[in-house]
């Protein structure tokens, strides 16, 4: 088995481009779709402060998960508000702000609250600085440090019904595209098995001292590793490159990818067992992967699908359970124990698909 | 050493191999000759335990290997018709891989790889990727991959298909050398008569899934001992001359290749006089007429009514 893995990885290193291209395309697609569905409200801003003070204040303001503050000149800010192109405009001053609004909305209410909080903290820092004869920067640092070790902690919880739907526009495309593209990567690795059969390398292995289980395990384990490496790499790029923290569940997500990639490897060997040649396999995998992505909720969240037929079909698609696990952990904050159900389904699918696939492949050989 | 008994293989309704009996003695080269589609590859796939027969048995040292294929596999080297190599690996990497799957490792593996590279004449190109090799080099490496574990029996399925004459000669010489120096038993399938004539001690001729003749080269050629093979070269092949030939019951087989017509006829018949009479009647001009020693090709023609490469 080690000899097969060594040869396969050597072959992969000679030609890694398919996996690299797939990963890049996936990252680009997820980024574009994620950015397009960004939910932050844009607030045009002008300032009477110095450039440095304005930048510092804007940096703090833009830590908001709901608003995005963009600096422009006063005339433009007023024009945007007047024309209804912005929910509100903002004038920044040293100790206070002026909100320019055309009408009172929920957004302006939350915006005012947010601005008051930021200015309150700023004022607090300034007061401490004055009292202790320190610079504002030093004070901010002290406050931040103090907040890390508070005298007592408050835990907040929100009440949500069991069936409450959360659609996270940032997580959805990352999970969806990663799980979709890995189908191609894994399938084309498993396809090598069909090629090796056609070219006679498989027969050489059969006639060697290798056991049949070693040949299958070597080939399928290699496909699993390549597929897993791809999704782990994509998630890592978003985590460490783009700073997306997956709501603090990054390690769990990496663990949850295991049953999904396993099920896809098994699904691919099932297809190898069903088809007669490479062309059939390629046609079938293109058709099935896109269908699975649509039915399984990779392109759009299943939560918005109302058709009972589509929802029923989604139950036989591994991608559904992959999305359920990843969103369950990162979006719905479910524990690994709560995610045992989709994990078990994926393992079961994997075992069944692999059993049938290997059986069909063996039958064809004889 | 190895014996196939009443070996039969059906693929759905098609009978690919029909009750084939053949045997190989230790240290001999046996040819399995037949046109494309004759059933040669299916036969050797069954003999090498790659596919199970529908009926019949394969015996290795008098023990059936259908249920216990490992006994044969451990001493078997197979050279498939396809180039069964990783094209993105170098010659050396390929050989190391195929050595490892036969449980060779360390110094032993290195030694065997070097030996095989030298034997197939690829030492200088050992680090080049296979995809950059010529057809002949790939074929040589294809053979090399089957030799690493020093098999006692080598089964070669048309190992010279689609290569230049120089590489073909190299391969044939290598097979002969392996047989003479290492007493390797070889089962060699081909549809090239000249290869089989050059290499093999005994020959089986296959057609439509059956063995239609077997024996040493001379024994097989003696099938035609009662017949002449006459080769006539003409200025222009005319339909009327061919028609006239076909209407003669004493002319058994006729093949036409460009301006050469080959006919088989019984030795007791004065075929020259007949040929000249027919030429005169049909205004055909001969440029040469020659009686030839029968070849295996002639035997095949005699037995099947078809040329080997039809």
XYZ file of C-alpha atoms in Angstrom:
676
model
C 0.000 0.000 0.000
C 2.879 2.338 0.839
C 4.377 1.697 -2.606
C 1.090 2.769 -4.223
C 0.841 5.892 -2.061
C 4.462 6.841 -2.807
C 3.952 6.462 -6.559
C 0.665 8.374 -6.454
C 2.104 11.312 -4.525
C 5.089 11.408 -6.871
C 2.638 11.567 -9.779
C 0.663 14.279 -7.984
C 3.774 16.393 -7.454
C 4.597 16.089 -11.160
C 1.179 17.424 -12.073
C -0.583 19.201 -9.194
C -2.246 21.795 -11.390
C -5.742 20.395 -11.459
C -6.019 20.470 -7.663
C -4.417 23.930 -7.459
C -6.700 25.380 -10.128
C -9.770 23.820 -8.497
C -8.793 25.334 -5.141
C -8.164 28.787 -6.615
C -11.440 28.762 -8.557
C -13.272 27.694 -5.402
C -11.682 30.485 -3.325
C -12.457 33.087 -5.996
C -16.065 31.943 -6.386
C -16.693 31.834 -2.629
C -15.099 35.275 -2.183
C -17.067 36.863 -5.009
C -20.391 35.361 -3.984
C -19.684 36.104 -0.310
C -18.827 39.731 -1.071
C -21.871 40.124 -3.307
C -24.175 39.022 -0.518
C -22.544 41.210 2.137
C -25.193 42.560 4.506
C -23.362 45.615 5.952
C -25.128 48.951 5.558
C -22.966 51.593 3.907
C -22.752 54.913 5.799
C -21.103 57.902 4.056
C -18.964 59.968 6.424
C -17.240 63.372 6.462
C -15.123 64.753 9.215
C -13.964 67.972 10.850
C -11.059 66.148 12.501
C -7.468 65.842 11.331
C -6.727 63.093 8.807
C -5.004 60.933 11.444
C -7.823 61.266 13.970
C -10.414 60.574 11.275
C -8.597 57.413 10.143
C -8.289 56.117 13.707
C -11.956 56.771 14.385
C -13.046 55.181 11.082
C -10.936 52.124 11.859
C -12.747 51.727 15.189
C -16.157 52.351 13.630
C -15.562 49.798 10.895
C -15.185 47.024 13.459
C -18.978 46.917 13.302
C -20.596 43.764 11.882
C -23.580 45.812 10.631
C -22.241 49.081 9.195
C -19.484 50.045 6.795
C -18.287 53.663 7.104
C -16.814 55.341 4.008
C -15.253 58.787 4.049
C -16.207 61.344 1.355
C -16.811 65.104 1.147
C -19.722 66.719 2.984
C -21.625 67.652 -0.193
C -21.602 64.104 -1.462
C -22.723 62.742 1.918
C -25.717 65.079 1.974
C -26.531 64.313 -1.676
C -26.525 60.541 -1.014
C -28.872 60.938 1.941
C -31.127 63.370 0.054
C -31.391 61.006 -2.934
C -32.158 58.054 -0.636
C -28.991 56.214 -1.701
C -27.738 56.012 1.897
C -29.730 55.212 5.029
C -27.914 57.999 6.884
C -24.891 60.308 6.669
C -22.438 61.040 9.451
C -20.339 64.017 10.463
C -17.491 63.123 12.794
C -16.310 65.609 15.437
C -13.879 65.176 18.334
C -16.325 64.485 21.148
C -19.588 64.200 19.293
C -21.143 63.249 15.965
C -23.966 64.520 13.814
C -26.272 62.064 12.113
C -27.788 63.261 8.848
C -30.986 61.404 8.091
C -33.876 61.770 5.689
C -36.230 59.642 7.773
C -36.160 57.641 10.982
C -35.695 53.888 10.347
C -34.641 50.863 12.334
C -31.176 51.199 10.808
C -30.777 54.802 11.976
C -31.848 53.742 15.449
C -29.191 51.001 15.620
C -26.631 53.298 14.005
C -27.166 56.004 16.631
C -26.858 53.413 19.372
C -23.631 52.083 17.893
C -22.125 55.562 17.480
C -23.017 56.469 21.049
C -21.267 53.330 22.280
C -18.091 54.057 20.271
C -18.005 57.735 21.311
C -18.744 56.726 24.928
C -15.733 54.374 24.978
C -13.610 57.046 23.300
C -14.630 59.622 25.905
C -13.943 57.144 28.672
C -10.436 56.513 27.306
C -9.789 60.271 27.024
C -10.920 60.837 30.639
C -8.651 58.066 31.928
C -5.780 59.461 29.876
C -6.285 62.927 31.389
C -6.495 61.558 34.931
C -3.415 59.344 34.622
C -1.439 61.771 32.424
C -1.052 59.175 29.712
C -1.451 59.343 25.968
C -4.742 58.145 24.458
C -2.888 55.256 22.790
C -1.464 54.054 26.072
C -4.877 54.315 27.700
C -6.560 52.352 24.926
C -3.958 49.630 25.352
C -4.542 49.495 29.118
C -8.319 49.326 28.664
C -8.005 46.550 26.078
C -5.713 44.598 28.396
C -8.088 45.110 31.337
C -11.016 43.856 29.261
C -9.164 40.606 28.649
C -9.242 39.859 32.372
C -12.525 41.296 33.651
C -13.482 41.209 37.334
C -16.549 39.187 36.445
C -17.879 37.845 33.149
C -21.344 38.127 31.738
C -22.600 35.343 29.523
C -25.261 36.328 27.052
C -27.590 33.959 25.282
C -30.315 34.522 22.796
C -33.404 32.365 22.687
C -33.961 30.714 19.391
C -36.522 28.104 18.505
C -35.277 24.738 17.332
C -36.439 25.436 13.793
C -35.072 28.968 13.584
C -33.327 29.624 10.286
C -30.029 31.458 10.091
C -28.615 32.256 6.707
C -24.995 33.293 6.892
C -24.098 34.872 3.544
C -20.373 34.558 4.254
C -20.285 30.904 5.341
C -22.766 29.631 2.735
C -20.558 30.150 -0.368
C -17.372 29.007 1.387
C -18.964 25.748 2.500
C -20.999 25.290 -0.676
C -18.195 25.803 -3.169
C -15.616 23.885 -1.129
C -17.856 20.830 -0.905
C -18.823 21.156 -4.570
C -15.311 21.497 -6.007
C -13.906 18.699 -3.908
C -16.280 16.306 -5.690
C -14.381 16.956 -8.938
C -10.992 16.669 -7.304
C -11.781 13.381 -5.592
C -13.636 11.951 -8.587
C -10.750 12.641 -10.941
C -8.316 11.005 -8.540
C -10.503 7.901 -8.273
C -10.843 7.948 -12.066
C -7.131 7.094 -12.256
C -8.168 3.638 -11.132
C -10.230 3.249 -14.306
C -7.310 4.517 -16.396
C -4.920 2.116 -14.708
C -7.299 -0.730 -15.472
C -7.457 0.279 -19.115
C -3.712 0.741 -19.447
C -2.837 -2.533 -17.728
C -1.067 -1.102 -14.654
C -3.900 -2.502 -12.542
C -3.267 -6.022 -13.913
C 0.404 -5.717 -13.051
C -0.610 -4.861 -9.490
C -3.095 -7.752 -9.342
C -0.355 -10.154 -10.433
C 2.113 -8.767 -7.917
C 2.526 -9.691 -4.260
C 0.064 -6.960 -3.261
C -3.232 -8.042 -1.783
C -6.332 -6.739 -3.486
C -7.394 -4.802 -0.388
C -4.001 -3.081 -0.393
C -4.491 -1.964 -3.998
C -7.954 -0.547 -3.314
C -6.959 1.006 0.005
C -3.840 2.605 -1.501
C -5.784 4.140 -4.361
C -8.782 5.287 -2.339
C -6.779 6.565 0.618
C -4.697 8.657 -1.768
C -7.879 10.140 -3.289
C -9.154 10.868 0.218
C -5.944 12.641 1.236
C -5.897 14.815 -1.896
C -9.575 15.750 -1.466
C -9.158 16.467 2.225
C -6.013 18.507 1.618
C -7.916 20.647 -0.868
C -10.839 21.522 1.405
C -8.550 21.995 4.412
C -6.389 24.317 2.312
C -9.393 26.355 1.153
C -10.694 26.701 4.704
C -7.208 27.657 5.906
C -6.916 30.361 3.232
C -10.194 31.885 4.445
C -9.196 31.477 8.105
C -5.623 32.737 8.001
C -5.594 34.693 4.738
C -8.918 36.515 4.909
C -9.333 36.444 8.701
C -12.681 34.626 8.694
C -12.812 32.835 12.032
C -15.738 30.503 11.237
C -17.346 31.641 14.503
C -14.524 30.009 16.413
C -15.265 26.494 15.082
C -12.365 26.133 12.635
C -10.809 23.001 14.250
C -14.188 21.258 14.435
C -14.876 22.083 10.792
C -11.627 20.398 9.771
C -12.755 17.317 11.661
C -16.237 17.395 10.127
C -14.781 17.363 6.619
C -13.521 13.793 7.170
C -16.872 11.941 6.812
C -17.864 14.100 3.858
C -14.665 13.486 1.874
C -14.898 9.791 2.752
C -18.449 9.658 1.367
C -17.352 11.408 -1.837
C -14.468 8.961 -2.357
C -16.970 6.121 -1.935
C -19.425 7.816 -4.291
C -16.675 8.094 -6.916
C -15.755 4.410 -6.704
C -19.444 3.619 -7.103
C -19.442 5.616 -10.354
C -16.268 3.830 -11.493
C -18.125 0.573 -10.929
C -21.133 1.754 -12.910
C -19.474 3.192 -16.022
C -17.782 1.443 -18.894
C -15.150 4.020 -19.782
C -13.586 7.366 -18.878
C -15.878 9.354 -21.143
C -18.959 7.985 -19.425
C -17.441 8.742 -16.049
C -16.629 12.341 -16.973
C -20.094 12.942 -18.376
C -21.749 11.395 -15.335
C -19.641 13.196 -12.736
C -20.278 16.584 -14.360
C -23.998 15.938 -14.395
C -24.222 14.498 -10.909
C -21.937 16.977 -9.153
C -23.897 19.985 -10.417
C -27.205 18.301 -9.597
C -25.961 17.364 -6.141
C -24.760 20.923 -5.556
C -28.178 22.301 -6.459
C -30.178 19.713 -4.532
C -27.782 19.543 -1.596
C -27.730 23.252 -0.868
C -24.265 24.227 -2.096
C -25.488 26.958 -4.447
C -28.286 28.236 -2.231
C -29.293 27.381 1.336
C -31.726 24.490 1.629
C -33.537 26.590 4.253
C -35.087 28.665 1.454
C -36.226 25.643 -0.569
C -39.922 24.895 -0.170
C -40.417 22.114 -2.735
C -41.027 18.842 -0.917
C -39.685 16.832 -3.852
C -36.376 18.703 -3.830
C -36.131 18.396 -0.067
C -36.822 14.672 -0.325
C -34.184 14.249 -3.034
C -31.691 16.144 -0.917
C -31.836 13.326 1.639
C -29.963 10.975 -0.697
C -27.207 13.440 -1.540
C -23.983 13.407 0.565
C -23.537 17.136 0.011
C -26.712 17.842 2.002
C -25.237 16.225 5.083
C -21.867 17.885 4.498
C -23.541 21.307 4.471
C -25.688 20.345 7.452
C -22.592 19.468 9.475
C -20.547 22.514 8.563
C -23.413 24.988 8.995
C -24.512 23.147 12.118
C -21.131 23.787 13.693
C -20.252 27.247 12.395
C -23.650 28.906 11.937
C -25.989 27.167 14.397
C -23.268 26.629 17.006
C -24.160 22.968 17.467
C -21.866 20.624 19.373
C -20.173 17.639 17.732
C -22.574 15.342 19.587
C -25.512 17.159 18.009
C -23.876 16.623 14.601
C -23.539 12.865 15.007
C -26.628 12.247 12.873
C -25.325 13.750 9.587
C -21.875 12.315 10.345
C -23.306 8.821 10.743
C -25.351 9.146 7.553
C -22.218 10.115 5.632
C -20.232 7.200 7.050
C -23.098 4.860 6.231
C -23.359 6.230 2.684
C -19.588 5.827 2.354
C -19.629 2.200 3.433
C -22.610 1.300 1.214
C -21.304 3.154 -1.873
C -17.848 1.692 -1.456
C -19.159 -1.828 -0.984
C -21.320 -1.667 -4.101
C -18.671 0.199 -6.108
C -15.862 -2.255 -5.391
C -18.197 -5.171 -6.022
C -19.238 -3.785 -9.420
C -15.638 -3.010 -10.335
C -14.578 -6.546 -9.456
C -17.449 -8.066 -11.428
C -16.444 -6.100 -14.497
C -12.874 -7.336 -14.183
C -13.979 -10.964 -14.417
C 5.164 -26.828 -16.173
C 1.899 -25.171 -17.226
C -1.108 -26.673 -18.886
C -4.423 -25.279 -20.068
C -7.153 -27.890 -20.196
C -10.317 -27.352 -22.222
C -10.142 -23.641 -21.432
C -13.351 -21.843 -22.419
C -14.535 -18.289 -21.951
C -17.932 -16.859 -22.781
C -18.703 -13.142 -22.731
C -22.511 -13.071 -22.610
C -23.487 -14.766 -25.888
C -20.006 -14.611 -27.434
C -17.683 -17.601 -27.146
C -14.299 -15.854 -27.058
C -12.263 -18.979 -26.326
C -13.493 -22.476 -27.038
C -11.936 -25.538 -25.398
C -8.310 -24.536 -25.765
C -5.687 -27.085 -24.751
C -2.047 -26.103 -24.579
C 1.019 -26.807 -22.488
C 4.407 -25.264 -21.790
C 7.522 -27.164 -20.751
C 10.177 -25.594 -18.569
C 12.631 -23.467 -20.572
C 10.848 -23.395 -23.924
C 9.437 -20.523 -25.925
C 5.932 -21.247 -27.121
C 4.181 -19.068 -29.672
C 0.479 -18.371 -29.720
C -0.248 -17.165 -33.189
C -3.446 -15.801 -34.577
C -5.092 -12.786 -36.165
C -6.617 -9.957 -34.160
C -9.737 -11.171 -32.381
C -8.642 -14.810 -32.447
C -8.892 -15.069 -28.651
C -5.168 -14.945 -27.828
C -5.407 -12.183 -25.229
C -8.408 -13.797 -23.526
C -6.540 -17.097 -23.410
C -3.457 -15.599 -21.805
C -5.608 -13.559 -19.400
C -7.091 -16.827 -18.184
C -3.719 -18.576 -18.076
C -2.232 -15.699 -16.071
C -5.201 -15.823 -13.625
C -6.456 -12.344 -14.499
C -9.882 -13.588 -15.541
C -11.560 -16.825 -14.506
C -12.492 -19.269 -17.281
C -16.133 -20.130 -17.876
C -14.993 -23.738 -17.880
C -11.756 -25.678 -18.073
C -8.675 -25.518 -15.909
C -5.173 -24.116 -15.784
C -2.620 -26.351 -14.078
C 0.781 -25.257 -12.853
C 3.048 -28.173 -11.908
C -0.087 -30.328 -11.999
C -2.011 -28.189 -9.508
C -5.033 -26.158 -10.460
C -4.419 -22.423 -10.074
C -7.974 -21.250 -10.678
C -8.722 -21.138 -6.969
C -5.182 -20.579 -5.762
C -3.683 -18.124 -8.227
C -0.859 -17.013 -5.889
C 1.148 -20.143 -6.720
C 1.514 -19.006 -10.314
C 1.502 -15.259 -9.736
C 4.649 -15.410 -7.620
C 6.674 -16.784 -10.535
C 4.832 -15.058 -13.360
C 5.863 -11.989 -15.327
C 3.384 -10.477 -17.717
C 4.018 -8.065 -20.557
C 0.648 -6.674 -21.600
C -0.204 -5.436 -25.060
C -0.786 -1.928 -23.646
C 2.010 0.249 -22.314
C 1.250 -0.479 -18.664
C 3.453 2.211 -17.143
C 3.072 5.574 -15.416
C 3.939 8.061 -18.143
C 4.617 10.878 -15.650
C 7.247 8.846 -13.826
C 10.776 8.211 -15.058
C 11.947 4.790 -16.253
C 13.752 4.232 -12.966
C 10.784 5.365 -10.846
C 8.502 3.010 -12.778
C 10.833 0.077 -12.261
C 11.231 0.897 -8.567
C 7.439 0.962 -8.196
C 6.939 -2.366 -9.974
C 9.799 -3.837 -7.946
C 8.280 -2.650 -4.676
C 4.915 -4.222 -5.440
C 6.805 -7.503 -5.736
C 8.148 -6.854 -2.223
C 11.657 -5.927 -3.370
C 13.347 -3.249 -1.303
C 16.646 -1.660 -0.344
C 19.865 -2.827 -1.989
C 18.135 -5.775 -3.674
C 15.656 -3.454 -5.384
C 18.407 -1.067 -6.518
C 20.436 -3.960 -7.905
C 17.489 -5.419 -9.809
C 16.481 -2.039 -11.218
C 20.020 -1.421 -12.492
C 20.215 -4.914 -13.983
C 16.897 -4.545 -15.788
C 17.772 -1.061 -17.062
C 20.971 -2.479 -18.518
C 19.142 -5.462 -20.013
C 16.593 -3.294 -21.830
C 19.212 -0.725 -22.819
C 17.748 2.228 -20.941
C 20.475 2.925 -18.383
C 21.317 6.236 -20.054
C 17.675 7.340 -20.089
C 16.694 6.029 -16.656
C 15.813 9.450 -15.265
C 13.749 10.599 -18.256
C 9.974 10.614 -17.977
C 8.300 7.789 -19.857
C 6.044 10.240 -21.707
C 9.153 11.535 -23.494
C 10.184 8.061 -24.689
C 9.804 6.708 -28.211
C 7.393 3.832 -28.831
C 10.249 1.327 -28.881
C 11.702 2.548 -25.589
C 8.296 2.353 -23.934
C 7.895 -1.232 -25.186
C 11.322 -2.154 -23.782
C 10.452 -0.633 -20.414
C 7.102 -2.428 -20.537
C 9.040 -5.670 -20.747
C 11.526 -4.561 -18.090
C 8.727 -3.957 -15.587
C 7.818 -7.657 -15.836
C 11.360 -8.896 -15.169
C 12.230 -7.297 -11.835
C 11.198 -10.258 -9.688
C 12.954 -12.739 -12.015
C 9.861 -14.645 -13.128
C 10.162 -18.278 -14.147
C 7.373 -17.850 -16.686
C 7.023 -14.800 -18.898
C 3.795 -14.206 -20.797
C 4.111 -11.631 -23.551
C 1.031 -10.320 -25.313
C 2.065 -8.858 -28.659
C 4.999 -6.956 -27.154
C 6.191 -5.469 -30.426
C 3.008 -3.855 -31.719
C 3.572 -0.526 -33.426
C 7.340 -0.161 -33.111
C 10.244 0.294 -35.512
C 12.172 -2.752 -36.842
C 15.293 -1.878 -34.832
C 13.425 -1.881 -31.506
C 11.591 -5.032 -32.532
C 14.876 -6.837 -33.171
C 16.201 -5.625 -29.826
C 13.149 -7.006 -28.062
C 13.279 -10.342 -29.854
C 16.976 -10.723 -29.060
C 16.282 -9.842 -25.424
C 13.559 -12.482 -25.164
C 15.851 -15.065 -26.738
C 18.637 -14.090 -24.313
C 16.339 -14.350 -21.284
C 15.293 -17.800 -22.401
C 18.819 -19.038 -23.081
C 20.648 -17.436 -20.165
C 18.000 -17.651 -17.437
C 16.024 -20.640 -18.751
C 12.922 -18.477 -18.605
C 9.835 -20.132 -20.065
C 8.068 -17.793 -22.465
C 4.563 -17.775 -23.891
C 4.683 -15.332 -26.761
C 1.567 -14.182 -28.588
C 1.779 -12.347 -31.853
C 0.229 -11.989 -35.229
C 3.660 -11.508 -36.788
C 4.719 -14.827 -38.327
C 8.361 -13.868 -38.617
C 8.623 -13.162 -34.862
C 7.106 -16.488 -33.952
C 9.269 -18.293 -36.494
C 12.384 -16.619 -35.095
C 11.642 -17.156 -31.403
C 9.485 -20.158 -30.773
C 10.240 -23.827 -30.287
C 6.606 -24.775 -30.573
C 3.606 -22.943 -31.940
C -0.132 -22.927 -31.379
C -2.227 -21.351 -34.100
C -5.508 -19.872 -32.959
C -8.486 -18.663 -34.910
C -12.001 -17.772 -33.814
C -11.308 -18.876 -30.252
C -9.980 -22.344 -31.141
C -6.556 -23.897 -31.555
C -6.485 -24.963 -35.197
C -2.929 -26.307 -35.358
C -0.012 -26.944 -33.057
C 3.475 -28.366 -33.090
C 7.030 -27.388 -33.933
C 7.600 -25.009 -36.862
C 8.491 -27.911 -39.143
C 5.540 -29.992 -38.029
C 3.201 -27.162 -38.807
C 4.780 -26.405 -42.133
C 4.474 -30.093 -43.016
C 0.724 -29.582 -43.051
C 1.457 -28.123 -46.454
C 3.881 -30.869 -47.534
C 1.423 -31.999 -50.173
C 0.987 -28.513 -51.616
C 2.894 -25.984 -53.675
C 2.966 -22.340 -52.807
C 3.371 -20.453 -56.056
C 3.958 -16.732 -56.165
C 3.142 -15.023 -59.457
C 4.018 -11.418 -60.175
C 1.951 -9.819 -62.952
C 2.137 -6.546 -64.876
C -1.451 -5.790 -64.003
C -3.912 -7.723 -61.852
C -7.001 -8.396 -63.930
C -10.363 -9.531 -62.594
C -10.702 -12.002 -65.450
C -7.458 -13.759 -64.457
C -8.492 -13.914 -60.805
C -11.904 -15.238 -61.843
C -10.258 -17.883 -63.982
C -8.011 -18.913 -61.046
C -10.953 -19.108 -58.658
C -12.858 -21.365 -61.051
C -10.062 -23.978 -60.916
C -10.815 -26.653 -58.272
C -7.110 -27.549 -57.997
C -6.231 -24.032 -56.830
C -6.946 -24.064 -53.098
C -6.235 -20.561 -51.951
C -5.554 -17.282 -53.648
C -4.232 -14.090 -52.064
C -3.524 -10.867 -53.886
C -1.121 -8.267 -52.599
C -0.540 -5.372 -54.996
C 0.784 -7.117 -58.169
C 1.661 -10.387 -56.445
C -0.734 -13.331 -56.543
C -0.056 -16.305 -54.276
C -1.790 -19.612 -54.891
C -1.737 -23.000 -53.193
C -2.225 -26.166 -55.192
C -1.530 -29.901 -54.819
C 2.026 -30.959 -55.685
C 0.856 -33.603 -58.176
C -0.700 -30.948 -60.393
C 1.494 -29.143 -62.927
C 0.438 -25.764 -61.737
C 2.869 -23.870 -64.032
C 1.176 -25.089 -67.198
C -2.231 -24.263 -65.750
C -1.166 -20.755 -64.743
C 0.330 -19.974 -68.153
C -2.787 -21.302 -69.922
C -5.023 -19.079 -67.825
C -2.721 -16.088 -68.400
C -2.864 -16.590 -72.114
C -6.652 -16.822 -72.087
C -7.042 -13.626 -70.055
C -4.195 -11.672 -71.665
C -2.282 -11.469 -68.369
C 1.462 -10.850 -68.525
C 3.678 -12.507 -65.870
C 6.854 -10.773 -64.729
C 7.960 -13.704 -62.535
C 6.732 -17.074 -61.275
C 8.290 -18.741 -58.250
C 7.630 -21.822 -56.132
C 8.161 -20.936 -52.484
C 8.850 -22.962 -49.358
C 5.645 -22.852 -47.312
C 5.616 -20.354 -44.440
C 3.442 -20.277 -41.336
C 1.469 -17.605 -43.128
C 0.730 -20.134 -45.884
C -0.306 -22.684 -43.276
C -2.648 -20.178 -41.683
C -4.039 -19.340 -45.084
C -4.521 -22.999 -45.820
C -6.247 -23.650 -42.493
C -8.527 -20.637 -42.343
C -8.799 -19.309 -45.862
C -7.695 -15.918 -44.541
C -4.387 -14.107 -44.217
C -3.141 -13.560 -40.651
C -3.424 -9.805 -40.754
C -6.838 -9.663 -42.464
